[in-house]
Amino acid sequence: MLPSAVVLAPMAGVTDRPFRILCRNFGAGLAASEMLTADTRLWNTSKSRRRMDHEGEPEPRVVQLAGADPQALAEAARANVALGAQIIDLNMGCPAKKVCGKLCGSALLTDEPLVARILETVVNAVDVPVTLKIRTGWDHEHRNGVNIAGIAEACGIAALAVHGRTRADFYNGEAEYATIRDIKARVRIPVFANGDIDTPQKAREVLDFTGADGVMIGRASHGAPWIFRAVNAHLQSGIATPTLQRAEVRDIILAHLDSLYFFYGEECGVRIARKHLGWYCEQLLGSPAQVRRELMGAPNTAAQFAHAVKHFDDWVSEAAAAA
Ligand SMILES: Cc1cc2nc3c(=O)[nH]c(=O)nc-3n(C[C@H](O)[C@H](O)[C@H](O)COP(=O)(O)O)c2cc1C
């Protein structure tokens, strides 16, 4: 039983250990790691090693794997369970070219027998739950999400997350939830609806429409990890959570920066933190050019942190002066 049915979507370059912990602290029921290639020969890089680092992460720890070779995926799954993964998630939803070039991610959806072989092999290889993330199909003419869901259930997949777009859609247009509703009607395993869920109200609507067991939130968590708290409150009681005080938000952002610096070190830390600061700046400060330039241009973590303290302190004082 999960602490909440509102989960963080796996996002390469975003859902690193610090961000996963932050979102779990705000009530995300699960937070899968950034996808890790099943090709163990590529694991000896600092990027892959960081993706396998779960120290201090709340349970259950989920590792997402991407690949197309059943044995390689099984091997990778076993290795990650040995390193502390408590759920293995398989990625058949990613549209990235580099992944699709090698027929993995969402490209796998075009080969249903291969999907079955992969799922069966991985499920049999580990004694932890194996979950699957898919899109609704390859394109609008080949929307085979319902078939894939049936295969997944038959192979022993424990839960399914469905992004309401085809691979051909990339991120264009709006997610559709009718296929997710059809998938939910087809299988008895838990289904998480995903795609464009960006408010507590939208989460409620999508759950009501699809009958899904939970929702998965990706981009709406950028610069707003507290969205999980708001969605949980709305789903549980129908009421809005009190908005966080600006001083609380500032402290959360500064602690997030600290955790990024600690996790990535100086050089990589300043770069990764830029992305999150950009989102916070956009969400909260309205991205004024001067502030953005300072936050984005800071050459090291000390300067970046000092700029963040200054601008978010100003933002807190502004509210105090207006009160
Ligand atoms: C920056 C970024 C990276 C992503 N990386 C992954 C990934 O590694 N694995 C995966 O299954 N999906 C990945 N996705 C897809 C998301 O998990 C999710 O399905 C998609 O963003 C739709 O949900 P949303 O509208 O709530 O963002 C990524 C999406 C984004 C925006």
CSV table of N, CA, C and O in Angstrom, one decimal, residues 117-232:
chain,number,residue,atom,x,y,z
A,117,ARG,N,8.1,-10.8,-24.1
A,117,ARG,CA,9.4,-11.5,-23.7
A,117,ARG,C,10.1,-10.7,-22.6
A,117,ARG,O,10.6,-11.2,-21.6
A,118,ILE,N,10.2,-9.4,-22.8
A,118,ILE,CA,10.9,-8.5,-21.9
A,118,ILE,C,10.2,-8.6,-20.5
A,118,ILE,O,10.9,-8.8,-19.5
A,119,LEU,N,8.9,-8.4,-20.5
A,119,LEU,CA,8.2,-8.3,-19.2
A,119,LEU,C,8.3,-9.7,-18.5
A,119,LEU,O,8.6,-9.7,-17.3
A,120,GLU,N,8.1,-10.7,-19.2
A,120,GLU,CA,8.2,-12.1,-18.6
A,120,GLU,C,9.6,-12.3,-18.0
A,120,GLU,O,9.7,-12.8,-16.8
A,121,THR,N,10.6,-12.0,-18.8
A,121,THR,CA,12.0,-12.3,-18.3
A,121,THR,C,12.3,-11.4,-17.1
A,121,THR,O,12.9,-12.0,-16.1
A,122,VAL,N,12.0,-10.2,-17.1
A,122,VAL,CA,12.3,-9.3,-16.0
A,122,VAL,C,11.5,-9.7,-14.7
A,122,VAL,O,12.1,-9.8,-13.6
A,123,VAL,N,10.2,-10.0,-14.9
A,123,VAL,CA,9.4,-10.3,-13.7
A,123,VAL,C,10.0,-11.6,-13.1
A,123,VAL,O,10.0,-11.7,-11.9
A,124,ASN,N,10.4,-12.6,-13.9
A,124,ASN,CA,11.0,-13.8,-13.4
A,124,ASN,C,12.3,-13.7,-12.8
A,124,ASN,O,12.8,-14.5,-12.0
A,125,ALA,N,13.0,-12.6,-13.1
A,125,ALA,CA,14.4,-12.4,-12.7
A,125,ALA,C,14.5,-11.9,-11.3
A,125,ALA,O,15.6,-12.0,-10.6
A,126,VAL,N,13.5,-11.1,-10.8
A,126,VAL,CA,13.6,-10.5,-9.5
A,126,VAL,C,12.4,-10.8,-8.6
A,126,VAL,O,11.4,-11.1,-9.1
A,127,ASP,N,12.7,-10.7,-7.3
A,127,ASP,CA,11.5,-11.0,-6.4
A,127,ASP,C,10.9,-9.7,-5.9
A,127,ASP,O,10.3,-9.7,-4.8
A,128,VAL,N,11.1,-8.6,-6.6
A,128,VAL,CA,10.4,-7.3,-6.2
A,128,VAL,C,9.4,-7.0,-7.3
A,128,VAL,O,9.5,-7.6,-8.4
A,129,PRO,N,8.4,-6.2,-7.0
A,129,PRO,CA,7.4,-5.8,-8.0
A,129,PRO,C,8.1,-5.1,-9.2
A,129,PRO,O,9.0,-4.4,-9.1
A,130,VAL,N,7.6,-5.5,-10.4
A,130,VAL,CA,8.1,-4.9,-11.7
A,130,VAL,C,6.9,-4.1,-12.2
A,130,VAL,O,5.8,-4.6,-12.4
A,131,THR,N,7.1,-2.8,-12.5
A,131,THR,CA,6.0,-1.9,-13.0
A,131,THR,C,6.4,-1.5,-14.4
A,131,THR,O,7.6,-1.7,-14.8
A,132,LEU,N,5.5,-1.0,-15.2
A,132,LEU,CA,5.7,-0.6,-16.6
A,132,LEU,C,5.1,0.8,-16.8
A,132,LEU,O,4.0,1.1,-16.4
A,133,LYS,N,5.9,1.6,-17.6
A,133,LYS,CA,5.4,2.9,-18.0
A,133,LYS,C,5.3,2.9,-19.5
A,133,LYS,O,6.3,2.6,-20.2
A,134,ILE,N,4.2,3.3,-20.0
A,134,ILE,CA,4.0,3.2,-21.5
A,134,ILE,C,3.3,4.5,-22.0
A,134,ILE,O,2.8,5.3,-21.2
A,135,ARG,N,3.3,4.7,-23.3
A,135,ARG,CA,2.4,5.7,-23.9
A,135,ARG,C,1.2,4.9,-24.5
A,135,ARG,O,1.2,3.7,-24.3
A,136,THR,N,0.3,5.6,-25.1
A,136,THR,CA,-0.9,4.9,-25.5
A,136,THR,C,-0.7,4.1,-26.8
A,136,THR,O,-1.5,3.3,-27.2
A,137,GLY,N,0.5,4.3,-27.4
A,137,GLY,CA,0.8,3.5,-28.7
A,137,GLY,C,1.9,4.3,-29.4
A,137,GLY,O,2.4,5.3,-28.9
A,138,TRP,N,2.1,3.8,-30.6
A,138,TRP,CA,3.2,4.4,-31.4
A,138,TRP,C,2.7,5.7,-32.1
A,138,TRP,O,3.3,6.7,-32.1
A,139,ASP,N,1.5,5.6,-32.8
A,139,ASP,CA,0.9,6.8,-33.3
A,139,ASP,C,-0.6,6.6,-33.3
A,139,ASP,O,-1.1,5.5,-32.8
A,140,HIS,N,-1.4,7.5,-33.9
A,140,HIS,CA,-2.8,7.4,-33.7
A,140,HIS,C,-3.4,6.2,-34.4
A,140,HIS,O,-4.5,5.7,-34.1
A,141,GLU,N,-2.7,5.7,-35.5
A,141,GLU,CA,-3.2,4.5,-36.2
A,141,GLU,C,-2.8,3.2,-35.4
A,141,GLU,O,-3.3,2.2,-35.7
A,142,HIS,N,-1.8,3.4,-34.6
A,142,HIS,CA,-1.4,2.2,-33.8
A,142,HIS,C,-1.4,2.4,-32.3
A,142,HIS,O,-0.4,2.5,-31.7
A,143,ARG,N,-2.6,2.7,-31.9
A,143,ARG,CA,-2.8,3.0,-30.4
A,143,ARG,C,-3.1,1.7,-29.7
A,143,ARG,O,-4.3,1.3,-29.5
A,144,ASN,N,-2.1,0.9,-29.4
A,144,ASN,CA,-2.3,-0.5,-28.9
A,144,ASN,C,-2.1,-0.6,-27.4
A,144,ASN,O,-1.7,-1.6,-26.9
A,145,GLY,N,-2.2,0.6,-26.7
A,145,GLY,CA,-2.0,0.6,-25.3
A,145,GLY,C,-2.9,-0.5,-24.5
A,145,GLY,O,-2.4,-1.1,-23.5
A,146,VAL,N,-4.1,-0.7,-25.0
A,146,VAL,CA,-4.9,-1.7,-24.3
A,146,VAL,C,-4.4,-3.1,-24.4
A,146,VAL,O,-4.3,-3.8,-23.5
A,147,ASN,N,-3.9,-3.4,-25.7
A,147,ASN,CA,-3.2,-4.7,-25.8
A,147,ASN,C,-2.0,-4.9,-24.9
A,147,ASN,O,-1.8,-5.9,-24.3
A,148,ILE,N,-1.2,-3.8,-24.9
A,148,ILE,CA,0.0,-3.9,-24.1
A,148,ILE,C,-0.3,-4.1,-22.7
A,148,ILE,O,0.3,-4.8,-21.9
A,149,ALA,N,-1.4,-3.4,-22.2
A,149,ALA,CA,-1.8,-3.5,-20.8
A,149,ALA,C,-2.2,-4.9,-20.5
A,149,ALA,O,-1.8,-5.5,-19.4
A,150,GLY,N,-2.9,-5.6,-21.4
A,150,GLY,CA,-3.3,-7.0,-21.2
A,150,GLY,C,-2.0,-7.9,-21.1
A,150,GLY,O,-2.0,-8.8,-20.3
A,151,ILE,N,-1.1,-7.6,-22.0
A,151,ILE,CA,0.2,-8.4,-22.0
A,151,ILE,C,0.9,-8.2,-20.7
A,151,ILE,O,1.4,-9.1,-20.0
A,152,ALA,N,0.9,-6.9,-20.2
A,152,ALA,CA,1.6,-6.6,-19.0
A,152,ALA,C,1.0,-7.4,-17.8
A,152,ALA,O,1.7,-8.0,-17.0
A,153,GLU,N,-0.3,-7.3,-17.8
A,153,GLU,CA,-1.0,-8.0,-16.7
A,153,GLU,C,-0.7,-9.5,-16.7
A,153,GLU,O,-0.4,-10.2,-15.7
A,154,ALA,N,-0.8,-10.1,-17.9
A,154,ALA,CA,-0.6,-11.6,-18.1
A,154,ALA,C,0.9,-11.9,-17.7
A,154,ALA,O,1.1,-13.0,-17.2
A,155,CYS,N,1.8,-11.0,-17.9
A,155,CYS,CA,3.2,-11.3,-17.6
A,155,CYS,C,3.6,-11.0,-16.1
A,155,CYS,O,4.7,-11.2,-15.7
A,156,GLY,N,2.6,-10.6,-15.3
A,156,GLY,CA,2.9,-10.4,-13.9
A,156,GLY,C,3.4,-9.0,-13.5
A,156,GLY,O,3.9,-8.8,-12.4
A,157,ILE,N,3.2,-8.0,-14.4
A,157,ILE,CA,3.5,-6.6,-14.1
A,157,ILE,C,2.6,-6.2,-12.9
A,157,ILE,O,1.4,-6.4,-12.9
A,158,ALA,N,3.2,-5.4,-12.0
A,158,ALA,CA,2.4,-5.1,-10.7
A,158,ALA,C,1.6,-3.8,-10.9
A,158,ALA,O,0.6,-3.7,-10.2
A,159,ALA,N,2.0,-2.9,-11.7
A,159,ALA,CA,1.2,-1.7,-11.9
A,159,ALA,C,1.7,-1.0,-13.2
A,159,ALA,O,2.8,-1.3,-13.7
A,160,LEU,N,0.8,-0.2,-13.7
A,160,LEU,CA,1.1,0.4,-15.1
A,160,LEU,C,0.9,1.9,-15.0
A,160,LEU,O,-0.1,2.4,-14.4
A,161,ALA,N,1.8,2.6,-15.6
A,161,ALA,CA,1.6,4.1,-15.7
A,161,ALA,C,1.4,4.4,-17.2
A,161,ALA,O,2.2,3.9,-18.0
A,162,VAL,N,0.4,5.2,-17.5
A,162,VAL,CA,0.1,5.4,-18.9
A,162,VAL,C,0.1,6.9,-19.2
A,162,VAL,O,-0.7,7.7,-18.6
A,163,HIS,N,1.0,7.4,-20.1
A,163,HIS,CA,1.0,8.7,-20.5
A,163,HIS,C,0.1,8.8,-21.7
A,163,HIS,O,0.2,8.1,-22.7
A,164,GLY,N,-0.9,9.7,-21.6
A,164,GLY,CA,-2.0,9.8,-22.6
A,164,GLY,C,-1.6,10.4,-23.9
A,164,GLY,O,-2.4,11.3,-24.5
A,165,ARG,N,-0.5,10.1,-24.4
A,165,ARG,CA,0.0,10.5,-25.8
A,165,ARG,C,0.6,9.3,-26.5
A,165,ARG,O,1.1,8.4,-25.8
A,166,THR,N,0.6,9.3,-27.8
A,166,THR,CA,1.4,8.3,-28.6
A,166,THR,C,2.8,8.8,-28.7
A,166,THR,O,3.1,10.0,-28.4
A,167,ARG,N,3.6,7.9,-29.2
A,167,ARG,CA,5.0,8.3,-29.4
A,167,ARG,C,5.1,9.5,-30.4
A,167,ARG,O,5.9,10.4,-30.3
A,168,ALA,N,4.3,9.4,-31.5
A,168,ALA,CA,4.3,10.4,-32.5
A,168,ALA,C,3.9,11.7,-32.0
A,168,ALA,O,4.3,12.8,-32.6
A,169,ASP,N,3.1,11.8,-30.9
A,169,ASP,CA,2.7,13.1,-30.4
A,169,ASP,C,3.9,13.8,-29.7
A,169,ASP,O,3.7,15.0,-29.4
A,170,PHE,N,4.9,13.1,-29.3
A,170,PHE,CA,6.0,13.7,-28.5
A,170,PHE,C,5.3,14.3,-27.3
A,170,PHE,O,4.6,13.7,-26.5
A,171,TYR,N,5.4,15.7,-27.2
A,171,TYR,CA,4.7,16.4,-26.1
A,171,TYR,C,3.6,17.3,-26.7
A,171,TYR,O,3.1,18.2,-26.0
A,172,ASN,N,3.3,17.1,-28.0
A,172,ASN,CA,2.4,18.1,-28.6
A,172,ASN,C,1.0,17.8,-28.3
A,172,ASN,O,0.6,16.7,-27.8
A,173,GLY,N,0.2,18.8,-28.5
A,173,GLY,CA,-1.3,18.7,-28.3
A,173,GLY,C,-1.6,18.4,-26.8
A,173,GLY,O,-0.7,18.6,-25.9
A,174,GLU,N,-2.8,17.9,-26.6
A,174,GLU,CA,-3.1,17.7,-25.2
A,174,GLU,C,-3.2,16.1,-25.0
A,174,GLU,O,-3.6,15.4,-25.9
A,175,ALA,N,-2.9,15.7,-23.8
A,175,ALA,CA,-3.0,14.3,-23.4
A,175,ALA,C,-4.5,13.9,-23.5
A,175,ALA,O,-5.3,14.7,-23.2
A,176,GLU,N,-4.7,12.7,-24.0
A,176,GLU,CA,-6.1,12.2,-24.0
A,176,GLU,C,-6.2,11.1,-23.0
A,176,GLU,O,-5.3,10.3,-22.7
A,177,TYR,N,-7.4,11.0,-22.3
A,177,TYR,CA,-7.5,10.1,-21.2
A,177,TYR,C,-8.5,8.9,-21.6
A,177,TYR,O,-8.7,8.0,-20.8
A,178,ALA,N,-9.1,8.9,-22.8
A,178,ALA,CA,-10.0,7.9,-23.1
A,178,ALA,C,-9.3,6.5,-23.2
A,178,ALA,O,-9.8,5.5,-22.8
A,179,THR,N,-8.1,6.5,-23.8
A,179,THR,CA,-7.3,5.3,-23.9
A,179,THR,C,-7.0,4.8,-22.5
A,179,THR,O,-7.0,3.6,-22.2
A,180,ILE,N,-6.7,5.7,-21.6
A,180,ILE,CA,-6.3,5.3,-20.2
A,180,ILE,C,-7.6,4.7,-19.6
A,180,ILE,O,-7.5,3.7,-18.9
A,181,ARG,N,-8.7,5.3,-19.8
A,181,ARG,CA,-10.0,4.7,-19.3
A,181,ARG,C,-10.2,3.3,-19.8
A,181,ARG,O,-10.5,2.4,-19.1
A,182,ASP,N,-9.9,3.1,-21.2
A,182,ASP,CA,-10.1,1.8,-21.7
A,182,ASP,C,-9.1,0.8,-21.1
A,182,ASP,O,-9.4,-0.4,-20.9
A,183,ILE,N,-7.9,1.3,-20.9
A,183,ILE,CA,-6.9,0.4,-20.3
A,183,ILE,C,-7.3,0.0,-18.9
A,183,ILE,O,-7.2,-1.2,-18.5
A,184,LYS,N,-7.8,0.9,-18.1
A,184,LYS,CA,-8.2,0.6,-16.8
A,184,LYS,C,-9.4,-0.4,-16.8
A,184,LYS,O,-9.4,-1.3,-15.9
A,185,ALA,N,-10.2,-0.3,-17.8
A,185,ALA,CA,-11.4,-1.2,-17.9
A,185,ALA,C,-10.9,-2.6,-18.2
A,185,ALA,O,-11.5,-3.6,-18.0
A,186,ARG,N,-9.7,-2.7,-18.9
A,186,ARG,CA,-9.2,-4.0,-19.4
A,186,ARG,C,-8.5,-4.8,-18.4
A,186,ARG,O,-8.4,-6.0,-18.4
A,187,VAL,N,-7.8,-4.1,-17.4
A,187,VAL,CA,-6.9,-4.8,-16.5
A,187,VAL,C,-7.3,-4.7,-15.0
A,187,VAL,O,-8.0,-3.7,-14.7
A,188,ARG,N,-6.8,-5.6,-14.2
A,188,ARG,CA,-7.1,-5.5,-12.8
A,188,ARG,C,-5.9,-4.9,-12.0
A,188,ARG,O,-6.1,-4.6,-10.8
A,189,ILE,N,-4.8,-4.8,-12.6
A,189,ILE,CA,-3.6,-4.2,-11.9
A,189,ILE,C,-3.8,-2.7,-11.8
A,189,ILE,O,-4.5,-2.1,-12.6
A,190,PRO,N,-3.2,-2.1,-10.8
A,190,PRO,CA,-3.3,-0.6,-10.6
A,190,PRO,C,-2.8,0.1,-11.8
A,190,PRO,O,-1.8,-0.2,-12.4
A,191,VAL,N,-3.6,1.2,-12.2
A,191,VAL,CA,-3.2,2.0,-13.4
A,191,VAL,C,-3.0,3.5,-12.9
A,191,VAL,O,-3.9,4.0,-12.2
A,192,PHE,N,-1.9,4.1,-13.3
A,192,PHE,CA,-1.7,5.5,-13.0
A,192,PHE,C,-1.8,6.3,-14.2
A,192,PHE,O,-1.2,6.0,-15.2
A,193,ALA,N,-2.7,7.3,-14.2
A,193,ALA,CA,-2.9,8.1,-15.3
A,193,ALA,C,-1.9,9.3,-15.4
A,193,ALA,O,-1.6,9.9,-14.3
A,194,ASN,N,-1.3,9.5,-16.5
A,194,ASN,CA,-0.3,10.5,-16.6
A,194,ASN,C,-0.5,11.4,-17.9
A,194,ASN,O,-0.9,10.9,-18.9
A,195,GLY,N,0.0,12.6,-17.8
A,195,GLY,CA,0.0,13.5,-18.9
A,195,GLY,C,-0.9,14.8,-18.6
A,195,GLY,O,-2.1,14.7,-18.4
A,196,ASP,N,-0.1,15.9,-18.5
A,196,ASP,CA,-0.8,17.3,-18.4
A,196,ASP,C,-1.6,17.5,-17.1
A,196,ASP,O,-2.5,18.3,-17.1
A,197,ILE,N,-1.3,16.7,-16.1
A,197,ILE,CA,-2.0,16.9,-14.8
A,197,ILE,C,-1.3,18.0,-14.0
A,197,ILE,O,-0.1,17.7,-13.6
A,198,ASP,N,-1.9,19.1,-13.9
A,198,ASP,CA,-1.1,20.3,-13.4
A,198,ASP,C,-1.8,21.0,-12.3
A,198,ASP,O,-1.3,22.0,-11.8
A,199,THR,N,-3.0,20.5,-11.9
A,199,THR,CA,-3.7,21.1,-10.7
A,199,THR,C,-4.4,20.0,-10.0
A,199,THR,O,-4.7,19.0,-10.5
A,200,PRO,N,-4.7,20.3,-8.7
A,200,PRO,CA,-5.5,19.3,-7.9
A,200,PRO,C,-6.8,19.0,-8.6
A,200,PRO,O,-7.2,17.8,-8.6
A,201,GLN,N,-7.4,20.0,-9.2
A,201,GLN,CA,-8.7,19.8,-9.8
A,201,GLN,C,-8.6,18.9,-11.0
A,201,GLN,O,-9.4,18.0,-11.2
A,202,LYS,N,-7.5,19.1,-11.8
A,202,LYS,CA,-7.3,18.3,-13.0
A,202,LYS,C,-7.1,16.8,-12.5
A,202,LYS,O,-7.6,15.9,-13.2
A,203,ALA,N,-6.4,16.6,-11.4
A,203,ALA,CA,-6.1,15.3,-10.9
A,203,ALA,C,-7.4,14.6,-10.6
A,203,ALA,O,-7.7,13.4,-11.0
A,204,ARG,N,-8.3,15.3,-9.9
A,204,ARG,CA,-9.7,14.7,-9.6
A,204,ARG,C,-10.4,14.4,-10.9
A,204,ARG,O,-11.0,13.3,-11.0
A,205,GLU,N,-10.4,15.3,-11.8
A,205,GLU,CA,-11.2,15.1,-13.1
A,205,GLU,C,-10.6,13.8,-13.8
A,205,GLU,O,-11.4,13.0,-14.3
A,206,VAL,N,-9.3,13.7,-13.9
A,206,VAL,CA,-8.7,12.6,-14.6
A,206,VAL,C,-9.0,11.3,-13.9
A,206,VAL,O,-9.4,10.3,-14.5
A,207,LEU,N,-9.0,11.3,-12.6
A,207,LEU,CA,-9.3,10.1,-11.8
A,207,LEU,C,-10.7,9.7,-12.1
A,207,LEU,O,-11.1,8.5,-12.3
A,208,ASP,N,-11.6,10.7,-12.0
A,208,ASP,CA,-13.1,10.4,-12.2
A,208,ASP,C,-13.3,9.9,-13.6
A,208,ASP,O,-14.1,8.9,-13.8
A,209,PHE,N,-12.7,10.5,-14.6
A,209,PHE,CA,-12.9,10.1,-16.0
A,209,PHE,C,-12.4,8.7,-16.3
A,209,PHE,O,-13.0,7.9,-17.0
A,210,THR,N,-11.2,8.4,-15.8
A,210,THR,CA,-10.5,7.2,-16.2
A,210,THR,C,-10.8,6.0,-15.3
A,210,THR,O,-10.6,4.9,-15.7
A,211,GLY,N,-11.1,6.3,-14.1
A,211,GLY,CA,-11.3,5.3,-13.1
A,211,GLY,C,-9.9,4.8,-12.6
A,211,GLY,O,-9.8,3.7,-11.9
A,212,ALA,N,-8.8,5.5,-13.0
A,212,ALA,CA,-7.5,5.1,-12.6
A,212,ALA,C,-7.3,5.0,-11.1
A,212,ALA,O,-8.1,5.7,-10.4
A,213,ASP,N,-6.3,4.3,-10.7
A,213,ASP,CA,-6.0,4.1,-9.2
A,213,ASP,C,-5.2,5.3,-8.7
A,213,ASP,O,-5.1,5.5,-7.5
A,214,GLY,N,-4.5,6.0,-9.6
A,214,GLY,CA,-3.7,7.1,-9.1
A,214,GLY,C,-3.3,8.0,-10.3
A,214,GLY,O,-3.6,7.7,-11.4
A,215,VAL,N,-2.6,9.1,-10.0
A,215,VAL,CA,-2.1,9.9,-11.0
A,215,VAL,C,-0.6,10.1,-10.9
A,215,VAL,O,0.0,10.0,-9.8
A,216,MET,N,0.0,10.3,-12.0
A,216,MET,CA,1.5,10.5,-12.1
A,216,MET,C,1.7,12.0,-12.6
A,216,MET,O,1.1,12.3,-13.6
A,217,ILE,N,2.5,12.7,-11.9
A,217,ILE,CA,2.7,14.1,-12.2
A,217,ILE,C,4.2,14.3,-12.6
A,217,ILE,O,5.1,14.0,-11.8
A,218,GLY,N,4.4,14.9,-13.7
A,218,GLY,CA,5.8,15.2,-14.2
A,218,GLY,C,6.1,16.7,-14.2
A,218,GLY,O,6.5,17.3,-13.2
A,219,ARG,N,5.9,17.4,-15.3
A,219,ARG,CA,6.3,18.7,-15.5
A,219,ARG,C,5.7,19.7,-14.5
A,219,ARG,O,6.4,20.7,-14.2
A,220,ALA,N,4.5,19.4,-14.0
A,220,ALA,CA,3.9,20.4,-13.1
A,220,ALA,C,4.6,20.4,-11.7
A,220,ALA,O,4.4,21.3,-10.9
A,221,SER,N,5.6,19.5,-11.5
A,221,SER,CA,6.4,19.6,-10.3
A,221,SER,C,7.6,20.4,-10.5
A,221,SER,O,8.3,20.7,-9.5
A,222,HIS,N,7.9,20.8,-11.7
A,222,HIS,CA,9.1,21.7,-11.9
A,222,HIS,C,8.9,23.0,-11.2
A,222,HIS,O,8.0,23.8,-11.5
A,223,GLY,N,9.8,23.3,-10.3
A,223,GLY,CA,9.7,24.5,-9.5
A,223,GLY,C,8.5,24.5,-8.6
A,223,GLY,O,8.1,25.6,-8.1
A,224,ALA,N,7.9,23.4,-8.4
A,224,ALA,CA,6.7,23.3,-7.5
A,224,ALA,C,6.5,21.9,-6.9
A,224,ALA,O,5.5,21.3,-7.1
A,225,PRO,N,7.5,21.5,-6.2
A,225,PRO,CA,7.5,20.1,-5.6
A,225,PRO,C,6.3,20.0,-4.6
A,225,PRO,O,5.9,18.9,-4.3
A,226,TRP,N,5.8,21.2,-4.1
A,226,TRP,CA,4.7,21.2,-3.2
A,226,TRP,C,3.4,20.8,-3.8
A,226,TRP,O,2.4,20.6,-3.1
A,227,ILE,N,3.4,20.6,-5.1
A,227,ILE,CA,2.1,20.2,-5.8
A,227,ILE,C,1.5,18.9,-5.2
A,227,ILE,O,0.3,18.7,-5.2
A,228,PHE,N,2.4,18.0,-4.8
A,228,PHE,CA,2.0,16.7,-4.3
A,228,PHE,C,1.1,16.9,-3.0
A,228,PHE,O,0.1,16.2,-2.8
A,229,ARG,N,1.5,17.9,-2.2
A,229,ARG,CA,0.7,18.2,-1.0
A,229,ARG,C,-0.7,18.7,-1.3
A,229,ARG,O,-1.7,18.3,-0.8
A,230,ALA,N,-0.7,19.6,-2.3
A,230,ALA,CA,-2.0,20.2,-2.7
A,230,ALA,C,-2.9,19.2,-3.3
A,230,ALA,O,-4.1,19.1,-3.0
A,231,VAL,N,-2.3,18.3,-4.2
A,231,VAL,CA,-3.2,17.3,-4.9
A,231,VAL,C,-3.7,16.3,-3.9
A,231,VAL,O,-4.8,15.9,-3.8
A,232,ASN,N,-2.8,15.8,-3.0
A,232,ASN,CA,-3.2,14.9,-1.9
A,232,ASN,C,-4.4,15.4,-1.1
A,232,ASN,O,-5.4,14.8,-0.8
